[in-house]
Short mmCIF file of C-alpha atoms and ligand atoms in Angstrom, two decimals:
data_model
loop_
_atom_site.label_atom_id
_atom_site.label_comp_id
_atom_site.label_asym_id
_atom_site.label_seq_id
_atom_site.Cartn_x
_atom_site.Cartn_y
_atom_site.Cartn_z
CA UNK A 1387 -119.19 16.78 -38.18
CA UNK A 1388 -117.17 18.97 -41.15
CA UNK A 1389 -116.73 22.48 -39.92
CA UNK A 1390 -115.64 25.26 -41.84
CA UNK A 1391 -111.64 25.12 -42.28
CA UNK A 1392 -110.91 23.02 -44.71
CA UNK A 1393 -107.13 21.46 -44.79
CA UNK A 1394 -107.41 20.42 -47.77
CA UNK A 1395 -108.95 23.91 -49.56
CA UNK A 1396 -106.27 25.96 -47.78
CA UNK A 1397 -103.40 24.20 -48.74
CA UNK A 1398 -104.79 23.64 -52.50
CA UNK A 1399 -105.27 27.12 -52.53
CA UNK A 1400 -101.97 28.15 -51.51
CA UNK A 1401 -100.04 25.53 -53.72
CA UNK A 1402 -102.17 26.93 -56.85
CA UNK A 1403 -100.79 30.51 -55.86
CA UNK A 1404 -97.24 29.99 -56.14
CA UNK A 1405 -95.38 32.64 -57.80
CA UNK A 1406 -98.23 34.76 -58.12
CA UNK A 1407 -98.03 37.49 -61.40
CA UNK A 1408 -97.57 40.85 -60.27
CA UNK A 1409 -100.26 42.34 -62.28
CA UNK A 1410 -102.91 40.40 -60.27
CA UNK A 1411 -101.41 41.63 -57.42
CA UNK A 1412 -101.39 44.74 -58.05
CA UNK A 1413 -105.04 44.41 -58.43
CA UNK A 1414 -105.90 42.19 -56.02
CA UNK A 1415 -103.94 45.38 -54.05
CA UNK A 1416 -106.22 47.98 -55.19
CA UNK A 1417 -109.01 45.90 -53.69
CA UNK A 1418 -107.95 47.15 -50.41
CA UNK A 1419 -107.09 50.10 -50.90
CA UNK A 1420 -110.91 50.76 -51.24
CA UNK A 1421 -111.08 48.77 -48.11
CA UNK A 1422 -113.32 45.63 -49.38
CA UNK A 1423 -112.32 42.24 -47.52
CA UNK A 1424 -110.66 39.88 -49.47
CA UNK A 1425 -111.67 36.53 -50.30
CA UNK A 1426 -109.10 33.24 -49.76
CA UNK A 1427 -108.57 33.15 -53.46
CA UNK A 1428 -106.76 36.36 -53.53
CA UNK A 1429 -105.58 36.27 -49.83
CA UNK A 1430 -103.55 33.09 -50.62
CA UNK A 1431 -102.06 34.93 -53.78
CA UNK A 1432 -100.49 37.55 -51.20
CA UNK A 1433 -99.41 35.09 -49.14
CA UNK A 1434 -97.40 34.11 -51.72
CA UNK A 1435 -95.37 37.18 -52.79
CA UNK A 1436 -91.57 37.10 -52.58
CA UNK A 1437 -90.56 39.84 -54.46
CA UNK A 1438 -88.90 42.00 -52.86
CA UNK A 1439 -90.15 45.83 -54.18
CA UNK A 1440 -93.45 44.25 -54.64
CA UNK A 1441 -93.84 43.11 -50.82
CA UNK A 1442 -92.47 46.67 -50.31
CA UNK A 1443 -95.63 48.25 -51.37
CA UNK A 1444 -98.09 45.85 -49.81
CA UNK A 1445 -95.70 47.28 -46.61
CA UNK A 1446 -96.65 50.71 -47.45
CA UNK A 1447 -100.32 50.20 -48.49
CA UNK A 1448 -100.75 48.17 -45.09
CA UNK A 1449 -99.03 51.37 -43.64
CA UNK A 1450 -101.55 53.59 -45.36
CA UNK A 1451 -104.94 51.02 -45.14
CA UNK A 1452 -104.82 51.61 -41.26
CA UNK A 1453 -104.17 54.84 -41.83
CA UNK A 1454 -107.14 55.53 -43.74
CA UNK A 1455 -109.21 53.37 -41.51
CA UNK A 1456 -107.79 53.85 -38.34
CA UNK A 1457 -106.49 57.53 -38.24
CA UNK A 1458 -102.86 57.50 -36.85
CA UNK A 1459 -104.09 56.55 -33.16
CA UNK A 1460 -102.65 53.23 -31.57
CA UNK A 1461 -104.96 51.82 -28.93
CA UNK A 1462 -103.70 50.38 -25.37
CA UNK A 1463 -104.54 48.18 -22.37
CA UNK A 1464 -103.07 46.36 -20.02
CA UNK A 1465 -103.50 41.83 -19.61
CA UNK A 1466 -104.28 41.59 -15.88
CA UNK A 1467 -103.83 37.13 -15.23
CA UNK A 1468 -106.45 36.23 -12.71
CA UNK A 1469 -105.32 32.49 -12.09
CA UNK A 1470 -103.16 30.10 -13.69
CA UNK A 1471 -104.59 26.69 -12.43
CA UNK A 1472 -105.33 24.91 -15.50
CA UNK A 1473 -107.17 21.25 -16.67
CA UNK A 1474 -104.94 20.89 -19.74
CA UNK A 1475 -101.74 20.12 -21.49
CA UNK A 1476 -101.04 22.48 -23.71
CA UNK A 1477 -97.41 21.31 -24.99
CA UNK A 1478 -96.78 25.11 -25.25
CA UNK A 1479 -98.13 26.65 -22.30
CA UNK A 1480 -96.14 26.85 -19.04
CA UNK A 1481 -99.76 26.96 -17.31
CA UNK A 1482 -100.37 23.21 -18.64
CA UNK A 1483 -101.33 20.91 -15.30
CA UNK A 1484 -99.11 18.35 -16.07
CA UNK A 1485 -95.88 21.00 -15.47
CA UNK A 1486 -94.86 21.01 -11.59
CA UNK A 1487 -91.98 24.10 -11.82
CA UNK A 1488 -94.84 26.38 -11.85
CA UNK A 1489 -96.40 27.53 -8.84
CA UNK A 1490 -100.31 27.56 -8.94
CA UNK A 1491 -102.45 31.04 -8.24
CA UNK A 1492 -105.33 32.26 -8.29
CA UNK A 1493 -105.76 36.18 -6.82
CA UNK A 1494 -107.99 36.60 -4.07
CA UNK A 1495 -110.80 39.58 -4.20
CA UNK A 1496 -108.11 41.69 -2.37
CA UNK A 1497 -105.42 40.70 -4.58
CA UNK A 1498 -107.71 41.83 -8.27
CA UNK A 1499 -108.14 45.08 -6.42
CA UNK A 1500 -104.71 45.35 -5.24
CA UNK A 1501 -103.18 45.09 -8.95
CA UNK A 1502 -105.61 47.31 -10.54
CA UNK A 1503 -105.24 50.19 -8.12
CA UNK A 1504 -100.89 49.46 -9.05
CA UNK A 1505 -102.84 49.77 -13.22
CA UNK A 1506 -104.68 52.60 -12.63
CA UNK A 1507 -101.94 54.23 -11.00
CA UNK A 1508 -100.36 53.75 -14.21
CA UNK A 1509 -103.09 55.11 -16.33
CA UNK A 1510 -104.81 51.86 -17.35
CA UNK A 1511 -108.07 52.19 -18.88
CA UNK A 1512 -108.43 49.31 -20.62
CA UNK A 1513 -107.84 45.84 -18.90
CA UNK A 1514 -107.71 42.06 -20.78
CA UNK A 1515 -108.09 39.47 -17.63
CA UNK A 1516 -106.80 35.92 -18.52
CA UNK A 1517 -107.54 32.67 -16.45
CA UNK A 1518 -106.13 29.24 -17.39
CA UNK A 1519 -108.85 26.57 -17.64
CA UNK A 1520 -110.41 25.68 -14.48
CA UNK A 1521 -113.19 24.79 -12.93
CA UNK A 1522 -112.75 27.08 -10.07
CA UNK A 1523 -112.48 29.94 -13.32
CA UNK A 1524 -116.83 29.56 -13.99
CA UNK A 1525 -118.73 31.92 -15.06
CA UNK A 1526 -119.51 33.35 -11.25
CA UNK A 1527 -116.29 34.09 -10.72
CA UNK A 1528 -115.58 35.81 -13.69
CA UNK A 1529 -118.18 38.31 -13.45
CA UNK A 1530 -116.79 38.85 -9.25
CA UNK A 1531 -113.97 39.34 -10.99
CA UNK A 1532 -115.47 41.58 -14.06
CA UNK A 1533 -117.34 43.73 -11.12
CA UNK A 1534 -114.44 43.68 -9.20
CA UNK A 1535 -112.35 45.73 -11.48
CA UNK A 1536 -114.99 47.92 -12.04
CA UNK A 1537 -115.32 48.99 -9.06
CA UNK A 1538 -111.66 49.27 -7.78
CA UNK A 1539 -111.43 53.76 -8.44
CA UNK A 1540 -109.08 55.95 -7.80
CA UNK A 1541 -109.94 59.55 -7.71
CA UNK A 1542 -108.75 60.06 -10.97
CA UNK A 1543 -108.32 56.09 -12.14
CA UNK A 1544 -110.78 54.03 -13.09
CA UNK A 1545 -110.98 50.94 -15.59
CA UNK A 1546 -113.96 51.62 -18.58
CA UNK A 1547 -113.20 48.49 -20.02
CA UNK A 1548 -113.20 44.82 -19.26
CA UNK A 1549 -112.10 42.63 -22.21
CA UNK A 1550 -111.85 38.68 -21.53
CA UNK A 1551 -109.13 35.83 -23.10
CA UNK A 1552 -110.65 32.11 -21.52
CA UNK A 1553 -111.74 30.06 -22.21
CA UNK A 1554 -114.73 28.88 -24.51
CA UNK A 1555 -118.09 29.08 -22.42
CA UNK A 1556 -121.54 27.51 -23.00
CA UNK A 1557 -124.05 30.19 -24.15
CA UNK A 1558 -126.13 30.84 -21.15
CA UNK A 1559 -122.72 31.63 -19.37
CA UNK A 1560 -121.88 34.12 -21.76
CA UNK A 1561 -124.46 35.82 -21.41
CA UNK A 1562 -123.71 36.41 -17.56
CA UNK A 1563 -120.39 37.74 -18.76
CA UNK A 1564 -122.59 39.66 -20.97
CA UNK A 1565 -125.09 41.12 -18.52
CA UNK A 1566 -121.65 42.32 -15.81
CA UNK A 1567 -120.48 44.69 -19.49
CA UNK A 1568 -117.92 42.98 -20.80
CA UNK A 1569 -116.17 44.45 -24.34
CA UNK A 1570 -114.48 41.88 -26.51
CA UNK A 1571 -114.22 38.53 -25.71
CA UNK A 1572 -111.00 36.39 -26.91
CA UNK A 1573 -110.47 33.31 -27.68
CA UNK A 1574 -107.37 31.64 -30.38
CA UNK A 1575 -107.71 28.95 -31.83
CA UNK A 1576 -103.81 28.11 -31.51
CA UNK A 1577 -103.64 27.03 -34.98
CA UNK A 1578 -106.26 26.20 -37.58
CA UNK A 1579 -104.54 23.31 -38.75
CA UNK A 1580 -106.88 20.01 -37.31
CA UNK A 1581 -104.18 17.16 -37.70
CA UNK A 1582 -101.13 19.61 -35.10
CA UNK A 1583 -103.93 20.70 -32.84
CA UNK A 1584 -104.43 16.72 -32.07
CA UNK A 1585 -101.09 16.96 -31.83
CA UNK A 1586 -100.31 19.30 -29.28
CA UNK A 1587 -103.16 19.32 -27.34
CA UNK A 1588 -103.77 15.81 -25.94
CA UNK A 1589 -106.88 13.08 -26.11
CA UNK A 1590 -109.42 13.37 -23.74
CA UNK A 1591 -108.29 17.88 -22.41
CA UNK A 1592 -111.98 19.60 -22.98
CA UNK A 1593 -109.15 21.98 -24.96
CA UNK A 1594 -108.19 19.01 -27.90
CA UNK A 1595 -112.16 19.61 -29.37
CA UNK A 1596 -110.94 21.74 -32.20
CA UNK A 1597 -114.88 22.88 -32.60
CA UNK A 1598 -116.18 23.01 -28.91
CA UNK A 1599 -113.66 25.97 -29.28
CA UNK A 1600 -114.34 26.94 -33.48
CA UNK A 1601 -117.07 27.90 -32.66
CA UNK A 1602 -116.63 28.99 -28.46
CA UNK A 1603 -117.04 32.97 -30.12
CA UNK A 1604 -120.64 31.56 -32.36
CA UNK A 1605 -121.78 30.93 -28.85
CA UNK A 1606 -120.51 33.95 -27.20
CA UNK A 1607 -122.89 35.79 -30.36
CA UNK A 1608 -126.43 33.71 -29.29
CA UNK A 1609 -125.48 35.08 -26.41
CA UNK A 1610 -125.42 39.32 -27.53
CA UNK A 1611 -121.38 39.32 -27.67
CA UNK A 1612 -120.47 41.05 -30.34
CA UNK A 1613 -117.73 41.29 -29.45
CA UNK A 1614 -114.93 38.81 -30.33
CA UNK A 1615 -111.14 38.45 -30.37
CA UNK A 1616 -109.83 35.95 -32.87
CA UNK A 1617 -105.87 34.55 -33.00
CA UNK A 1618 -103.91 32.48 -33.95
CA UNK A 1619 -100.38 31.11 -31.35
CA UNK A 1620 -97.96 31.23 -34.48
CA UNK A 1621 -95.59 28.75 -34.56
CA UNK A 1622 -97.33 25.36 -34.33
CA UNK A 1623 -98.08 25.06 -37.87
CA UNK A 1624 -97.62 27.39 -41.41
CA UNK A 1625 -98.13 30.71 -41.01
CA UNK A 1626 -99.47 30.98 -44.69
CA UNK A 1627 -101.66 28.18 -43.21
CA UNK A 1628 -102.92 30.16 -40.00
CA UNK A 1629 -103.74 33.43 -42.14
CA UNK A 1630 -105.70 31.53 -44.23
CA UNK A 1631 -107.82 30.10 -41.40
CA UNK A 1632 -108.08 33.61 -39.08
CA UNK A 1633 -109.21 35.20 -42.73
CA UNK A 1634 -111.74 32.00 -42.90
CA UNK A 1635 -113.04 32.02 -39.47
CA UNK A 1636 -113.38 36.03 -40.41
CA UNK A 1637 -115.69 35.08 -43.12
CA UNK A 1638 -117.28 32.14 -41.45
CA UNK A 1639 -118.20 35.17 -38.55
CA UNK A 1640 -119.08 37.83 -40.94
CA UNK A 1641 -122.00 34.60 -42.93
CA UNK A 1642 -123.46 33.70 -40.09
CA UNK A 1643 -123.68 36.45 -37.50
CA UNK A 1644 -123.21 39.97 -40.27
CA UNK A 1645 -119.98 40.75 -38.43
CA UNK A 1646 -117.03 40.01 -38.72
CA UNK A 1647 -114.45 39.82 -36.04
CA UNK A 1648 -113.25 43.25 -33.75
CA UNK A 1649 -110.03 41.73 -33.32
CA UNK A 1650 -107.44 39.80 -34.22
CA UNK A 1651 -103.81 38.53 -32.57
CA UNK A 1652 -101.30 37.04 -33.77
CA UNK A 1653 -99.60 36.00 -30.64
CA UNK A 1654 -96.18 34.27 -31.47
CA UNK A 1655 -95.11 31.41 -29.33
CA UNK A 1656 -92.56 32.08 -26.89
CA UNK A 1657 -90.17 30.03 -24.08
CA UNK A 1658 -92.08 29.36 -21.59
CA UNK A 1659 -90.91 27.76 -18.26
CA UNK A 1660 -90.00 24.25 -17.94
CA UNK A 1661 -91.88 23.87 -22.00
CA UNK A 1662 -89.36 22.00 -24.29
CA UNK A 1663 -91.98 22.19 -27.02
CA UNK A 1664 -90.86 25.73 -27.94
CA UNK A 1665 -87.53 23.97 -29.24
CA UNK A 1666 -89.28 22.66 -31.49
CA UNK A 1667 -88.47 25.40 -34.23
CA UNK A 1668 -90.00 23.47 -37.54
CA UNK A 1669 -92.85 26.30 -37.57
CA UNK A 1670 -91.40 29.12 -35.94
CA UNK A 1671 -91.91 32.28 -38.04
CA UNK A 1672 -89.68 34.47 -38.44
CA UNK A 1673 -89.25 38.84 -38.30
CA UNK A 1674 -89.15 38.74 -41.89
CA UNK A 1675 -92.53 36.37 -42.32
CA UNK A 1676 -93.99 37.66 -39.40
CA UNK A 1677 -93.92 41.28 -41.54
CA UNK A 1678 -95.74 39.76 -43.92
CA UNK A 1679 -97.97 38.30 -41.13
CA UNK A 1680 -99.14 41.89 -40.37
CA UNK A 1681 -99.09 43.48 -43.55
CA UNK A 1682 -101.48 41.30 -45.17
CA UNK A 1683 -103.73 40.99 -42.27
CA UNK A 1684 -104.56 44.74 -42.37
CA UNK A 1685 -105.20 44.43 -46.62
CA UNK A 1686 -107.57 40.84 -46.44
CA UNK A 1687 -109.30 42.15 -43.65
CA UNK A 1688 -109.23 46.10 -43.75
CA UNK A 1689 -111.77 46.84 -40.99
CA UNK A 1690 -110.81 44.07 -38.29
CA UNK A 1691 -108.08 45.93 -35.64
CA UNK A 1692 -104.38 44.06 -35.25
CA UNK A 1693 -102.81 43.19 -31.96
CA UNK A 1694 -99.53 43.62 -31.24
CA UNK A 1695 -98.68 42.65 -28.03
CA UNK A 1696 -95.57 42.68 -25.65
CA UNK A 1697 -94.43 39.28 -26.33
CA UNK A 1698 -92.57 40.87 -29.06
CA UNK A 1699 -89.01 42.97 -28.51
CA UNK A 1700 -89.37 46.94 -28.05
CA UNK A 1701 -87.46 46.90 -31.31
CA UNK A 1702 -89.96 44.48 -33.43
CA UNK A 1703 -92.51 46.43 -32.33
CA UNK A 1704 -91.30 49.71 -33.19
CA UNK A 1705 -90.65 48.11 -37.06
CA UNK A 1706 -94.15 46.20 -36.82
CA UNK A 1707 -96.85 48.85 -35.83
CA UNK A 1708 -96.81 51.87 -38.84
CA UNK A 1709 -97.69 47.53 -41.01
CA UNK A 1710 -101.01 48.44 -39.41
CA UNK A 1711 -101.84 47.68 -35.92
CA UNK A 1712 -103.98 48.93 -34.18
CA UNK A 1713 -103.92 47.54 -30.35
CA UNK A 1714 -101.05 46.87 -28.10
CA UNK A 1715 -100.20 46.77 -23.98
CA UNK A 1716 -97.63 47.97 -22.40
CA UNK A 1717 -96.00 47.94 -19.08
CA UNK A 1718 -97.64 44.18 -18.83
CA UNK A 1719 -96.88 42.07 -15.99
CA UNK A 1720 -98.62 38.17 -17.06
CA UNK A 1721 -97.42 36.74 -13.51
CA UNK A 1722 -100.78 36.25 -11.32
CA UNK A 1723 -100.03 39.40 -8.71
CA UNK A 1724 -97.37 40.00 -11.22
CA UNK A 1725 -98.18 44.27 -10.89
CA UNK A 1726 -96.95 44.23 -7.10
CA UNK A 1727 -94.36 41.47 -7.93
CA UNK A 1728 -92.63 44.12 -10.37
CA UNK A 1729 -92.98 47.09 -7.66
CA UNK A 1730 -89.97 45.29 -5.97
CA UNK A 1731 -88.51 43.88 -9.65
CA UNK A 1732 -89.30 41.87 -12.26
CA UNK A 1733 -89.72 37.87 -11.91
CA UNK A 1734 -89.72 36.45 -15.35
CA UNK A 1735 -90.30 32.56 -13.43
CA UNK A 1736 -93.61 33.03 -12.57
CA UNK A 1737 -95.02 33.93 -15.63
CA UNK A 1738 -96.82 31.81 -18.19
CA UNK A 1739 -93.70 32.79 -21.25
CA UNK A 1740 -91.36 35.82 -21.48
CA UNK A 1741 -91.80 38.87 -22.20
CA UNK A 1742 -89.88 40.48 -25.51
CA UNK A 1743 -91.33 44.38 -24.22
CA UNK A 1744 -91.14 44.94 -20.43
CA UNK A 1745 -91.12 48.83 -20.49
CA UNK A 1746 -92.93 50.90 -18.78
CA UNK A 1747 -96.59 52.02 -20.32
CA UNK A 1748 -94.82 55.99 -20.05
CA UNK A 1749 -91.61 54.47 -21.79
CA UNK A 1750 -93.93 53.11 -24.88
CA UNK A 1751 -96.56 55.61 -25.32
CA UNK A 1752 -92.95 58.27 -25.08
CA UNK A 1753 -91.95 55.96 -28.16
CA UNK A 1754 -95.69 55.38 -29.85
CA UNK A 1755 -95.77 59.77 -29.76
CA UNK A 1756 -91.71 59.71 -31.31
CA UNK A 1757 -93.70 57.82 -34.54
CA UNK A 1758 -96.42 59.83 -34.82
CA UNK A 1759 -99.08 58.17 -33.02
CA UNK A 1760 -101.75 59.61 -30.63
CA UNK A 1761 -102.02 57.02 -27.93
CA UNK A 1762 -105.66 55.81 -27.14
CA UNK A 1763 -107.74 54.46 -24.38
CA UNK A 1764 -110.81 55.82 -25.60
CA UNK A 1765 -114.07 53.34 -24.24
CA UNK A 1766 -116.29 55.07 -25.92
CA UNK A 1767 -117.49 52.89 -28.73
CA UNK A 1768 -118.43 50.69 -26.63
CA UNK A 1769 -120.21 52.19 -23.87
CA UNK A 1770 -122.30 54.03 -26.96
CA UNK A 1771 -123.36 50.87 -28.41
CA UNK A 1772 -120.19 51.20 -31.67
CA UNK A 1773 -119.72 47.77 -30.63
CA UNK A 1774 -120.25 44.41 -33.26
CA UNK A 1775 -122.81 45.38 -35.99
CA UNK A 1776 -122.78 48.43 -35.03
CA UNK A 1777 -119.28 49.42 -35.08
CA UNK A 1778 -118.55 47.59 -38.55
CA UNK A 1779 -121.27 50.21 -39.98
CA UNK A 1780 -120.17 53.10 -38.16
CA UNK A 1781 -116.74 51.86 -39.82
CA UNK A 1782 -117.18 50.43 -42.92
CA UNK A 1783 -117.60 54.44 -44.65
CA UNK A 1784 -114.28 55.23 -42.76
CA UNK A 1785 -116.65 57.68 -40.35
CA UNK A 1786 -114.31 56.47 -37.03
CA UNK A 1787 -112.24 59.11 -37.94
CA UNK A 1788 -114.76 61.38 -36.78
CA UNK A 1789 -115.04 60.09 -33.48
CA UNK A 1790 -112.08 57.86 -32.82
CA UNK A 1791 -109.85 60.71 -33.68
CA UNK A 1792 -111.02 63.02 -31.12
CA UNK A 1793 -111.74 60.17 -28.52
CA UNK A 1794 -108.32 59.07 -28.67
CA UNK A 1795 -106.77 63.09 -28.45
CA UNK A 1796 -108.75 63.66 -25.13
CA UNK A 1797 -107.86 60.24 -23.30
CA UNK A 1798 -104.61 61.05 -24.55
CA UNK A 1799 -105.19 64.34 -22.72
CA UNK A 1800 -105.74 62.52 -19.62
CA UNK A 1801 -103.21 60.58 -20.06
CA UNK A 1802 -100.67 63.58 -19.97
CA UNK A 1803 -102.25 65.37 -16.94
CA UNK A 1804 -103.10 62.00 -14.58
CA UNK A 1805 -99.81 60.37 -15.32
CA UNK A 1806 -97.55 60.92 -17.97
CA UNK A 1807 -93.73 62.10 -17.04
CA UNK A 1808 -91.96 65.31 -17.73
CA UNK A 1809 -90.83 64.24 -21.06
CA UNK A 1810 -93.86 62.92 -22.35
CA UNK A 1811 -96.37 65.38 -21.37
CA UNK A 1812 -93.87 67.56 -23.86
CA UNK A 1813 -93.71 64.94 -26.63
CA UNK A 1814 -97.39 64.45 -26.35
CA UNK A 1815 -98.33 68.44 -26.24
CA UNK A 1816 -96.37 68.77 -28.99
CA UNK A 1817 -98.35 65.43 -31.02
CA UNK A 1818 -101.74 66.54 -29.68
CA UNK A 1819 -101.35 70.15 -31.15
CA UNK A 1820 -99.74 69.14 -35.03
CA UNK A 1821 -102.80 67.12 -34.53
CA UNK A 1822 -105.48 69.93 -34.24
CA UNK A 1823 -102.97 71.00 -36.63
CA UNK A 1824 -104.18 68.88 -39.25
CA UNK A 1825 -107.46 68.23 -38.70
CA UNK A 1826 -108.11 72.21 -39.16
CA UNK A 1827 -107.14 72.27 -42.81
CA UNK A 1828 -110.14 69.63 -43.22
CA UNK A 1829 -112.85 70.09 -40.74
CA UNK A 1830 -112.65 73.78 -38.54
CA UNK A 1831 -115.50 73.07 -36.54
CA UNK A 1832 -114.06 69.55 -35.28
CA UNK A 1833 -111.31 71.40 -34.32
CA UNK A 1834 -112.65 73.27 -32.00
CA UNK A 1835 -115.12 71.27 -30.55
CA UNK A 1836 -111.88 69.55 -29.79
CA UNK A 1837 -110.54 72.28 -28.13
CA UNK A 1838 -113.38 72.88 -26.49
CA UNK A 1839 -113.50 69.52 -24.52
CA UNK A 1840 -109.64 70.13 -24.18
CA UNK A 1841 -110.15 73.21 -22.11
CA UNK A 1842 -112.91 71.45 -19.85
CA UNK A 1843 -110.44 68.63 -19.09
CA UNK A 1844 -108.21 70.85 -17.53
CA UNK A 1845 -111.07 71.79 -15.57
CA UNK A 1846 -110.52 68.68 -14.30
CA UNK A 1847 -113.73 67.04 -15.72
CA UNK A 1848 -112.34 63.07 -16.73
CA UNK A 1849 -114.19 60.76 -19.18
CA UNK A 1850 -115.06 63.26 -21.49
CA UNK A 1851 -115.49 62.06 -25.14
CA UNK A 1852 -117.48 62.39 -28.84
N1 LIG B 451 -106.56 29.43 -20.67
C1 LIG B 451 -107.69 29.92 -21.83
C2 LIG B 451 -106.97 29.48 -23.23
O1 LIG B 451 -106.25 28.63 -23.43
O2 LIG B 451 -108.18 30.12 -24.43
C3 LIG B 451 -106.78 31.33 -21.92
C4 LIG B 451 -105.69 31.78 -21.61
S1 LIG B 451 -104.15 31.34 -22.25
C5 LIG B 451 -102.99 31.69 -20.94
C6 LIG B 451 -104.01 32.48 -23.34
C7 LIG B 451 -103.14 32.52 -24.82
O3 LIG B 451 -101.64 32.57 -24.50
C8 LIG B 451 -103.21 31.64 -25.55
O4 LIG B 451 -104.79 31.02 -26.36
C9 LIG B 451 -102.29 30.99 -25.60
O5 LIG B 451 -102.29 31.42 -27.48
C10 LIG B 451 -100.70 31.96 -25.32
N2 LIG B 451 -100.03 31.33 -25.08
C11 LIG B 451 -100.03 30.33 -24.53
N3 LIG B 451 -98.41 29.49 -24.20
C12 LIG B 451 -97.85 30.76 -25.04
C13 LIG B 451 -96.67 30.81 -25.61
N4 LIG B 451 -95.61 29.96 -24.67
N5 LIG B 451 -96.30 31.72 -26.05
C14 LIG B 451 -96.78 32.90 -26.26
N6 LIG B 451 -97.98 32.47 -26.39
C15 LIG B 451 -98.91 31.35 -25.70
FE1 LIG B 452 -104.49 26.27 -19.93
FE2 LIG B 452 -104.77 28.08 -21.46
FE3 LIG B 452 -102.47 26.96 -21.08
FE4 LIG B 452 -103.70 25.59 -22.47
S1 LIG B 452 -103.14 27.55 -23.02
S2 LIG B 452 -102.28 24.90 -20.90
S3 LIG B 452 -105.94 26.07 -21.78
S4 LIG B 452 -104.31 28.77 -19.94
#
């Protein structure tokens, strides 16, 4: 059976786009500036730009497009690893079943509660729960863990959005998750290149079925989950091919369901315990090329969120965020029970791969303020039904500013009052004041409405949103 990734077509497009005409590149950029999604021919041309001045223009525009679609906010979340049992043998992953160097563990409900409490006490409101692929982690189990995360609360702390990164499911299984109330369901294709996919996912494994995975999010959509996350693990094959794969995946979802993915993730492969595959560096992505990946995805799909995880170092994240990233994690631990363990000191051996940025949430927030980005814990879009198709139609005319910026400010204020260090409070209050001032110039009424809501938060009200 054929699928919507035609390897030959992608290779041909990339080949025929070499040494693109600068004039044509600027025309393509003008289309992005108008916030139109690019087609594969246009994206292939951007991917072949090598001229440093032109690249600089691309980076500048990517930042501008991000700013005009999403505003100067950045959404924060935390990953929470539920279990590392796995029936697959993906060559690049420490959780693969033959890896005896990794201790297998699944959180009990009590342990899960402990992890959630630690995260809530740091100020987290949005989680992504992560699971190996194993019969123990069936839909009923996943639902149980989602409910546990939502039900675990403190006086001020609660999880308001649970996203999932797990193996692809059947439609009726997705339906159970949908009914339990999830945000985004995320599946990374790892590599869109068919042959490479077969080489790194051993034959006979559940994960060796490329199309089962490729159409995994179609089944989620059929089950009513319209908030989808796609991704590629960069470093397995040619990065330009993977960017094209992500674009074709986006177009497929748009054409079939009228709505593209909510987010795109761009993990780069990291060294993982007892996983020599990492040493095969042919396709590893340099920092310079990583910059191009981020900026070109931003220009190709202006309305899709872009996630940059703590796999990357603090330095790289600081450099890449202004190019169009919309979501980051912070204070992350990816061992099973990693948050509790890290209270006693960081223990990297227990993790799936090595994290590059192990700073606390408060430190990363302080840096976001320094860069002029308003940290957001907003989950209102999802709870007001501004998801999937609704989100796209709401996002397209640029209305995100009307809701997302105010909600970023309101949720950030909660964070400052409940969890921030004195230095972050100082930097954060200054940033809020500057943003309100700017808002007043464009829309005084909106500014006043936010000031009123901020006063409610100061009085002790929580979960205030527009
Ligand atoms: N088991 C599920 C699956 O494979 O889809 C979900 C969990 S898996 C732990 C989540 C993601 O981790 C994978 O999709 C893969 O992209 C990423 N990953 C695995 N090994 C990695 C490594 N060495 N470096 C960076 N990311 C890795
Ligand atoms: Fe298992 Fe997922 Fe790791 Fe593959 S990537 S070994 S399926 S946890």
